[in-house]
Amino acid sequence: MTDASDASSQDTFISHLIELRTRLLRAVMAVLGIFVVLFLYPGPSTIYDILAQPMLASLPTGTRMIATGVITPFMVPIKVTLLAAFVLALPVVLYQAWAFVAPGLYRHEQRLALPLIISSTFLFLLGMAFCYFVVFHTVFRFIANFAPHSITPAPDIEAYVNFVLTMFMAFGVTFEVPVAVVLLVKTGIVSVKKLREVRGYVVVGAFVLAAVVTPPDVLSQVLLATPLCVLYEIGILAGAAIEKRKAAPETEDPAADTNALVSQDDPPQDK
């Protein structure tokens, strides 16, 4: 009997490994497929030029970025193209992750997982877009205007890409705050009342985190900390709506049950 159960559990474990391998291969193939398309059109050089546009717009006329490594002009655009392919394939990657986990979830958890994946993907991309269109243009122009006239800035492309990736990750994760707050409230770990009580600590922590992640200037710190605080408030509003929805059946059902019992116990009235 024990041997049969051990064999069954081993078969289940192997089937899970095969399923995991299949999901990973599909995710990798999606990324590689989009990478090949982007490599052919518009090409790594064009994609890198789009990424470098905020920096190029802030440089003096006629100034370009430099590459100090021998193979850097080739590897950096390839790296950027691979990143773009991963971002475009992110819905497929997250769907494969959800499809692997979904069979082990309850039905109400499955209903919750898919909206969370969609919303978290949208918010992460929104954070990257905010960083590219607002933060980069503002911060780079501020640094260019602050620099002495005796200095001609010529940023290295590899250092620029590393900086951009760090900022994209920071703002993408920051924009996930509403999802995190909703999950905490939905699972009952933290109440909305407690989230409101620690609001002051969250504001201080947001500015401390921004000071660590962003460059050492006040403007970029404010541009990261302010959305974090606003998104925290949005998460609180969403959490309050969830708590109100959960409390509604608890307050309505007992009354309905009481009325039903009273109506059953009352003797029929004479007409």
CSV table of C-alpha atoms in Angstrom, one decimal:
chain,number,residue,atom,x,y,z
A,1,MET,CA,0.0,0.0,0.0
A,2,THR,CA,2.8,2.3,0.9
A,3,ASP,CA,4.7,1.5,-2.3
A,4,ALA,CA,1.7,2.3,-4.4
A,5,SER,CA,1.2,5.7,-2.7
A,6,ASP,CA,4.9,6.5,-3.0
A,7,ALA,CA,4.8,5.6,-6.7
A,8,SER,CA,1.6,7.7,-7.2
A,9,SER,CA,3.2,10.7,-5.5
A,10,GLN,CA,6.4,10.3,-7.5
A,11,ASP,CA,4.3,10.2,-10.8
A,12,THR,CA,2.5,13.3,-9.7
A,13,PHE,CA,5.8,15.1,-9.0
A,14,ILE,CA,7.2,14.1,-12.4
A,15,SER,CA,4.0,15.2,-14.1
A,16,HIS,CA,4.3,18.6,-12.3
A,17,LEU,CA,7.9,18.9,-13.5
A,18,ILE,CA,6.9,18.1,-17.1
A,19,GLU,CA,4.1,20.7,-16.9
A,20,LEU,CA,6.6,23.3,-15.5
A,21,ARG,CA,9.1,22.6,-18.3
A,22,THR,CA,6.3,22.9,-20.9
A,23,ARG,CA,5.2,26.3,-19.5
A,24,LEU,CA,8.7,27.6,-19.2
A,25,LEU,CA,9.5,26.6,-22.8
A,26,ARG,CA,6.3,28.3,-24.0
A,27,ALA,CA,7.3,31.5,-22.2
A,28,VAL,CA,10.9,31.4,-23.5
A,29,MET,CA,9.7,30.7,-27.0
A,30,ALA,CA,7.3,33.7,-26.8
A,31,VAL,CA,10.2,36.0,-25.8
A,32,LEU,CA,12.6,34.6,-28.4
A,33,GLY,CA,9.9,34.8,-31.1
A,34,ILE,CA,9.3,38.5,-30.4
A,35,PHE,CA,13.0,39.1,-30.1
A,36,VAL,CA,13.6,37.7,-33.6
A,37,VAL,CA,10.8,39.9,-35.0
A,38,LEU,CA,12.2,43.0,-33.3
A,39,PHE,CA,15.7,42.1,-34.4
A,40,LEU,CA,14.6,42.0,-38.0
A,41,TYR,CA,12.4,45.1,-37.8
A,42,PRO,CA,12.9,47.8,-36.6
A,43,GLY,CA,16.3,46.4,-35.5
A,44,PRO,CA,18.3,46.7,-32.3
A,45,SER,CA,19.9,50.0,-33.3
A,46,THR,CA,16.5,51.7,-33.8
A,47,ILE,CA,15.2,50.3,-30.5
A,48,TYR,CA,18.2,51.6,-28.6
A,49,ASP,CA,17.9,55.0,-30.2
A,50,ILE,CA,14.3,55.1,-29.0
A,51,LEU,CA,15.4,54.2,-25.5
A,52,ALA,CA,18.2,56.8,-25.6
A,53,GLN,CA,16.0,59.6,-26.9
A,54,PRO,CA,15.4,61.2,-23.5
A,55,MET,CA,19.1,61.4,-22.8
A,56,LEU,CA,20.0,62.6,-26.4
A,57,ALA,CA,17.3,65.4,-26.1
A,58,SER,CA,19.0,66.8,-23.0
A,59,LEU,CA,22.6,66.7,-24.4
A,60,PRO,CA,24.1,69.8,-26.1
A,61,THR,CA,23.7,70.0,-29.9
A,62,GLY,CA,26.1,67.8,-31.7
A,63,THR,CA,26.9,65.7,-28.6
A,64,ARG,CA,26.5,61.9,-28.7
A,65,MET,CA,26.8,59.1,-26.2
A,66,ILE,CA,30.0,57.0,-26.1
A,67,ALA,CA,30.9,53.4,-25.9
A,68,THR,CA,34.1,52.5,-24.0
A,69,GLY,CA,34.0,48.7,-24.5
A,70,VAL,CA,35.1,46.9,-27.6
A,71,ILE,CA,31.8,44.9,-28.2
A,72,THR,CA,29.6,47.4,-26.3
A,73,PRO,CA,28.1,48.9,-29.4
A,74,PHE,CA,26.9,45.5,-30.4
A,75,MET,CA,25.9,43.9,-27.0
A,76,VAL,CA,24.0,46.9,-25.5
A,77,PRO,CA,21.4,47.2,-28.4
A,78,ILE,CA,21.0,43.4,-28.3
A,79,LYS,CA,20.4,43.6,-24.5
A,80,VAL,CA,17.9,46.4,-25.0
A,81,THR,CA,16.1,44.4,-27.7
A,82,LEU,CA,15.8,41.4,-25.5
A,83,LEU,CA,14.4,43.5,-22.7
A,84,ALA,CA,11.8,45.0,-25.1
A,85,ALA,CA,10.9,41.4,-26.2
A,86,PHE,CA,10.4,40.4,-22.6
A,87,VAL,CA,8.2,43.4,-21.9
A,88,LEU,CA,6.0,42.7,-25.0
A,89,ALA,CA,5.8,39.0,-24.1
A,90,LEU,CA,5.0,39.7,-20.4
A,91,PRO,CA,1.3,38.8,-20.8
A,92,VAL,CA,2.2,35.4,-22.3
A,93,VAL,CA,4.8,34.8,-19.6
A,94,LEU,CA,2.4,35.7,-16.8
A,95,TYR,CA,-0.4,33.6,-18.4
A,96,GLN,CA,1.9,30.6,-18.5
A,97,ALA,CA,2.7,31.1,-14.8
A,98,TRP,CA,-1.0,31.4,-14.0
A,99,ALA,CA,-1.9,28.3,-16.0
A,100,PHE,CA,0.7,26.3,-14.1
A,101,VAL,CA,-0.5,27.4,-10.7
A,102,ALA,CA,-4.3,27.5,-11.5
A,103,PRO,CA,-5.1,23.8,-11.1
A,104,GLY,CA,-3.9,23.9,-7.5
A,105,LEU,CA,-6.1,26.9,-6.6
A,106,TYR,CA,-9.7,27.0,-5.4
A,107,ARG,CA,-12.3,28.4,-7.7
A,108,HIS,CA,-12.5,31.8,-5.9
A,109,GLU,CA,-8.7,32.0,-6.0
A,110,GLN,CA,-8.7,31.3,-9.7
A,111,ARG,CA,-11.2,34.1,-10.2
A,112,LEU,CA,-9.0,36.4,-8.2
A,113,ALA,CA,-5.7,35.4,-9.9
A,114,LEU,CA,-6.5,36.4,-13.5
A,115,PRO,CA,-7.6,40.0,-12.7
A,116,LEU,CA,-4.5,40.4,-10.5
A,117,ILE,CA,-2.2,39.3,-13.3
A,118,ILE,CA,-3.9,41.7,-15.8
A,119,SER,CA,-3.9,44.6,-13.4
A,120,SER,CA,-0.3,44.0,-12.2
A,121,THR,CA,0.9,43.8,-15.8
A,122,PHE,CA,-0.9,47.0,-16.8
A,123,LEU,CA,0.4,48.9,-13.7
A,124,PHE,CA,4.0,47.7,-14.3
A,125,LEU,CA,3.9,48.9,-17.9
A,126,LEU,CA,2.3,52.1,-16.8
A,127,GLY,CA,5.1,52.7,-14.3
A,128,MET,CA,7.7,52.1,-17.1
A,129,ALA,CA,5.8,54.5,-19.4
A,130,PHE,CA,5.7,57.2,-16.6
A,131,CYS,CA,9.4,56.8,-16.0
A,132,TYR,CA,10.2,57.1,-19.7
A,133,PHE,CA,7.9,60.0,-20.7
A,134,VAL,CA,8.0,62.0,-17.5
A,135,VAL,CA,10.9,61.2,-15.2
A,136,PHE,CA,13.7,60.8,-17.8
A,137,HIS,CA,12.8,64.0,-19.7
A,138,THR,CA,12.5,66.0,-16.4
A,139,VAL,CA,15.6,64.6,-14.6
A,140,PHE,CA,17.9,64.6,-17.6
A,141,ARG,CA,17.0,68.2,-18.5
A,142,PHE,CA,17.5,69.3,-14.9
A,143,ILE,CA,20.9,67.6,-14.7
A,144,ALA,CA,22.0,69.2,-18.0
A,145,ASN,CA,21.0,72.6,-16.9
A,146,PHE,CA,22.7,72.2,-13.5
A,147,ALA,CA,26.0,71.0,-15.0
A,148,PRO,CA,28.7,73.7,-15.4
A,149,HIS,CA,29.3,75.1,-18.9
A,150,SER,CA,32.9,74.0,-18.8
A,151,ILE,CA,31.8,70.3,-18.9
A,152,THR,CA,30.6,68.5,-22.0
A,153,PRO,CA,28.5,65.5,-20.9
A,154,ALA,CA,29.1,62.3,-22.9
A,155,PRO,CA,27.4,59.4,-21.1
A,156,ASP,CA,28.5,55.8,-21.7
A,157,ILE,CA,25.8,53.7,-23.3
A,158,GLU,CA,26.3,50.7,-21.0
A,159,ALA,CA,26.1,52.8,-17.9
A,160,TYR,CA,23.0,54.5,-19.3
A,161,VAL,CA,21.2,51.2,-20.0
A,162,ASN,CA,22.0,50.0,-16.5
A,163,PHE,CA,20.6,53.2,-15.1
A,164,VAL,CA,17.5,52.9,-17.3
A,165,LEU,CA,16.9,49.3,-16.2
A,166,THR,CA,17.2,50.2,-12.6
A,167,MET,CA,14.7,53.1,-12.9
A,168,PHE,CA,12.3,51.0,-15.0
A,169,MET,CA,12.3,48.3,-12.3
A,170,ALA,CA,11.9,50.9,-9.5
A,171,PHE,CA,8.9,52.6,-11.1
A,172,GLY,CA,7.4,49.4,-12.3
A,173,VAL,CA,7.4,47.9,-8.8
A,174,THR,CA,6.2,51.2,-7.3
A,175,PHE,CA,3.1,51.2,-9.5
A,176,GLU,CA,2.3,47.7,-8.1
A,177,VAL,CA,1.4,49.3,-4.7
A,178,PRO,CA,-2.4,49.2,-5.2
A,179,VAL,CA,-2.3,45.5,-6.1
A,180,ALA,CA,-0.2,44.8,-2.9
A,181,VAL,CA,-2.6,46.8,-0.8
A,182,VAL,CA,-5.7,45.1,-2.2
A,183,LEU,CA,-4.1,41.7,-1.6
A,184,LEU,CA,-3.4,42.5,2.0
A,185,VAL,CA,-7.0,43.6,2.6
A,186,LYS,CA,-8.5,40.8,0.5
A,187,THR,CA,-6.6,38.1,2.5
A,188,GLY,CA,-7.4,39.8,5.8
A,189,ILE,CA,-3.8,40.3,6.8
A,190,VAL,CA,-4.2,44.1,7.3
A,191,SER,CA,-7.4,46.2,7.7
A,192,VAL,CA,-8.0,49.5,5.9
A,193,LYS,CA,-8.1,51.1,9.3
A,194,LYS,CA,-4.6,49.9,10.1
A,195,LEU,CA,-3.4,51.1,6.6
A,196,ARG,CA,-4.7,54.6,7.3
A,197,GLU,CA,-3.0,54.6,10.7
A,198,VAL,CA,0.4,53.9,9.2
A,199,ARG,CA,0.0,56.4,6.4
A,200,GLY,CA,2.6,58.7,7.9
A,201,TYR,CA,5.2,55.9,8.1
A,202,VAL,CA,4.5,55.0,4.5
A,203,VAL,CA,5.1,58.6,3.3
A,204,VAL,CA,8.4,58.7,5.1
A,205,GLY,CA,9.4,55.3,3.9
A,206,ALA,CA,8.5,56.3,0.3
A,207,PHE,CA,10.9,59.2,0.4
A,208,VAL,CA,13.6,57.1,2.0
A,209,LEU,CA,13.2,54.4,-0.6
A,210,ALA,CA,13.3,57.1,-3.4
A,211,ALA,CA,16.5,58.5,-2.0
A,212,VAL,CA,18.1,55.1,-2.1
A,213,VAL,CA,16.9,54.0,-5.6
A,214,THR,CA,17.0,57.2,-7.6
A,215,PRO,CA,20.0,59.5,-8.4
A,216,PRO,CA,21.1,61.9,-5.7
A,217,ASP,CA,18.8,64.8,-6.7
A,218,VAL,CA,15.7,66.0,-5.0
A,219,LEU,CA,13.6,66.1,-8.2
A,220,SER,CA,13.9,62.4,-9.1
A,221,GLN,CA,13.2,61.5,-5.5
A,222,VAL,CA,10.0,63.5,-5.5
A,223,LEU,CA,9.0,62.0,-8.9
A,224,LEU,CA,9.2,58.5,-7.4
A,225,ALA,CA,7.9,59.1,-3.9
A,226,THR,CA,4.9,61.1,-5.0
A,227,PRO,CA,3.3,58.4,-7.2
A,228,LEU,CA,4.1,55.9,-4.5
A,229,CYS,CA,2.0,57.9,-1.9
A,230,VAL,CA,-0.8,58.5,-4.4
A,231,LEU,CA,-1.0,54.9,-5.4
A,232,TYR,CA,-1.0,53.9,-1.7
A,233,GLU,CA,-4.1,56.1,-1.3
A,234,ILE,CA,-5.7,54.5,-4.3
A,235,GLY,CA,-5.0,51.1,-2.8
A,236,ILE,CA,-6.7,52.2,0.4
A,237,LEU,CA,-9.8,53.3,-1.5
A,238,ALA,CA,-9.9,50.0,-3.3
A,239,GLY,CA,-9.4,48.1,-0.1
A,240,ALA,CA,-12.2,50.1,1.6
A,241,ALA,CA,-14.6,49.1,-1.2
A,242,ILE,CA,-13.6,45.5,-0.8
A,243,GLU,CA,-14.2,45.6,3.0
A,244,LYS,CA,-17.6,47.2,2.4
A,245,ARG,CA,-18.5,44.5,-0.1
A,246,LYS,CA,-17.4,41.8,2.3
A,247,ALA,CA,-19.3,43.3,5.2
A,248,ALA,CA,-22.6,43.8,3.2
A,249,PRO,CA,-23.6,40.1,3.2
A,250,GLU,CA,-22.7,39.7,6.9
A,251,THR,CA,-25.1,42.5,7.8
A,252,GLU,CA,-27.9,41.6,5.5
A,253,ASP,CA,-28.0,37.8,5.8
A,254,PRO,CA,-28.6,37.6,9.6
A,255,ALA,CA,-31.5,40.0,9.3
A,256,ALA,CA,-33.0,38.1,6.4
A,257,ASP,CA,-32.6,34.8,8.4
A,258,THR,CA,-34.2,36.4,11.5
A,259,ASN,CA,-37.2,37.7,9.5
A,260,ALA,CA,-37.6,34.2,7.9
A,261,LEU,CA,-37.6,32.5,11.4
A,262,VAL,CA,-40.1,35.1,12.8
A,263,SER,CA,-42.4,34.6,9.8
A,264,GLN,CA,-42.2,30.8,10.3
A,265,ASP,CA,-42.9,31.0,14.1
A,266,ASP,CA,-45.8,33.4,13.9
A,267,PRO,CA,-49.2,31.7,14.0
A,268,PRO,CA,-51.5,32.4,11.0
A,269,GLN,CA,-53.7,35.4,11.5
A,270,ASP,CA,-57.4,35.1,11.3
A,271,LYS,CA,-58.9,36.9,8.4
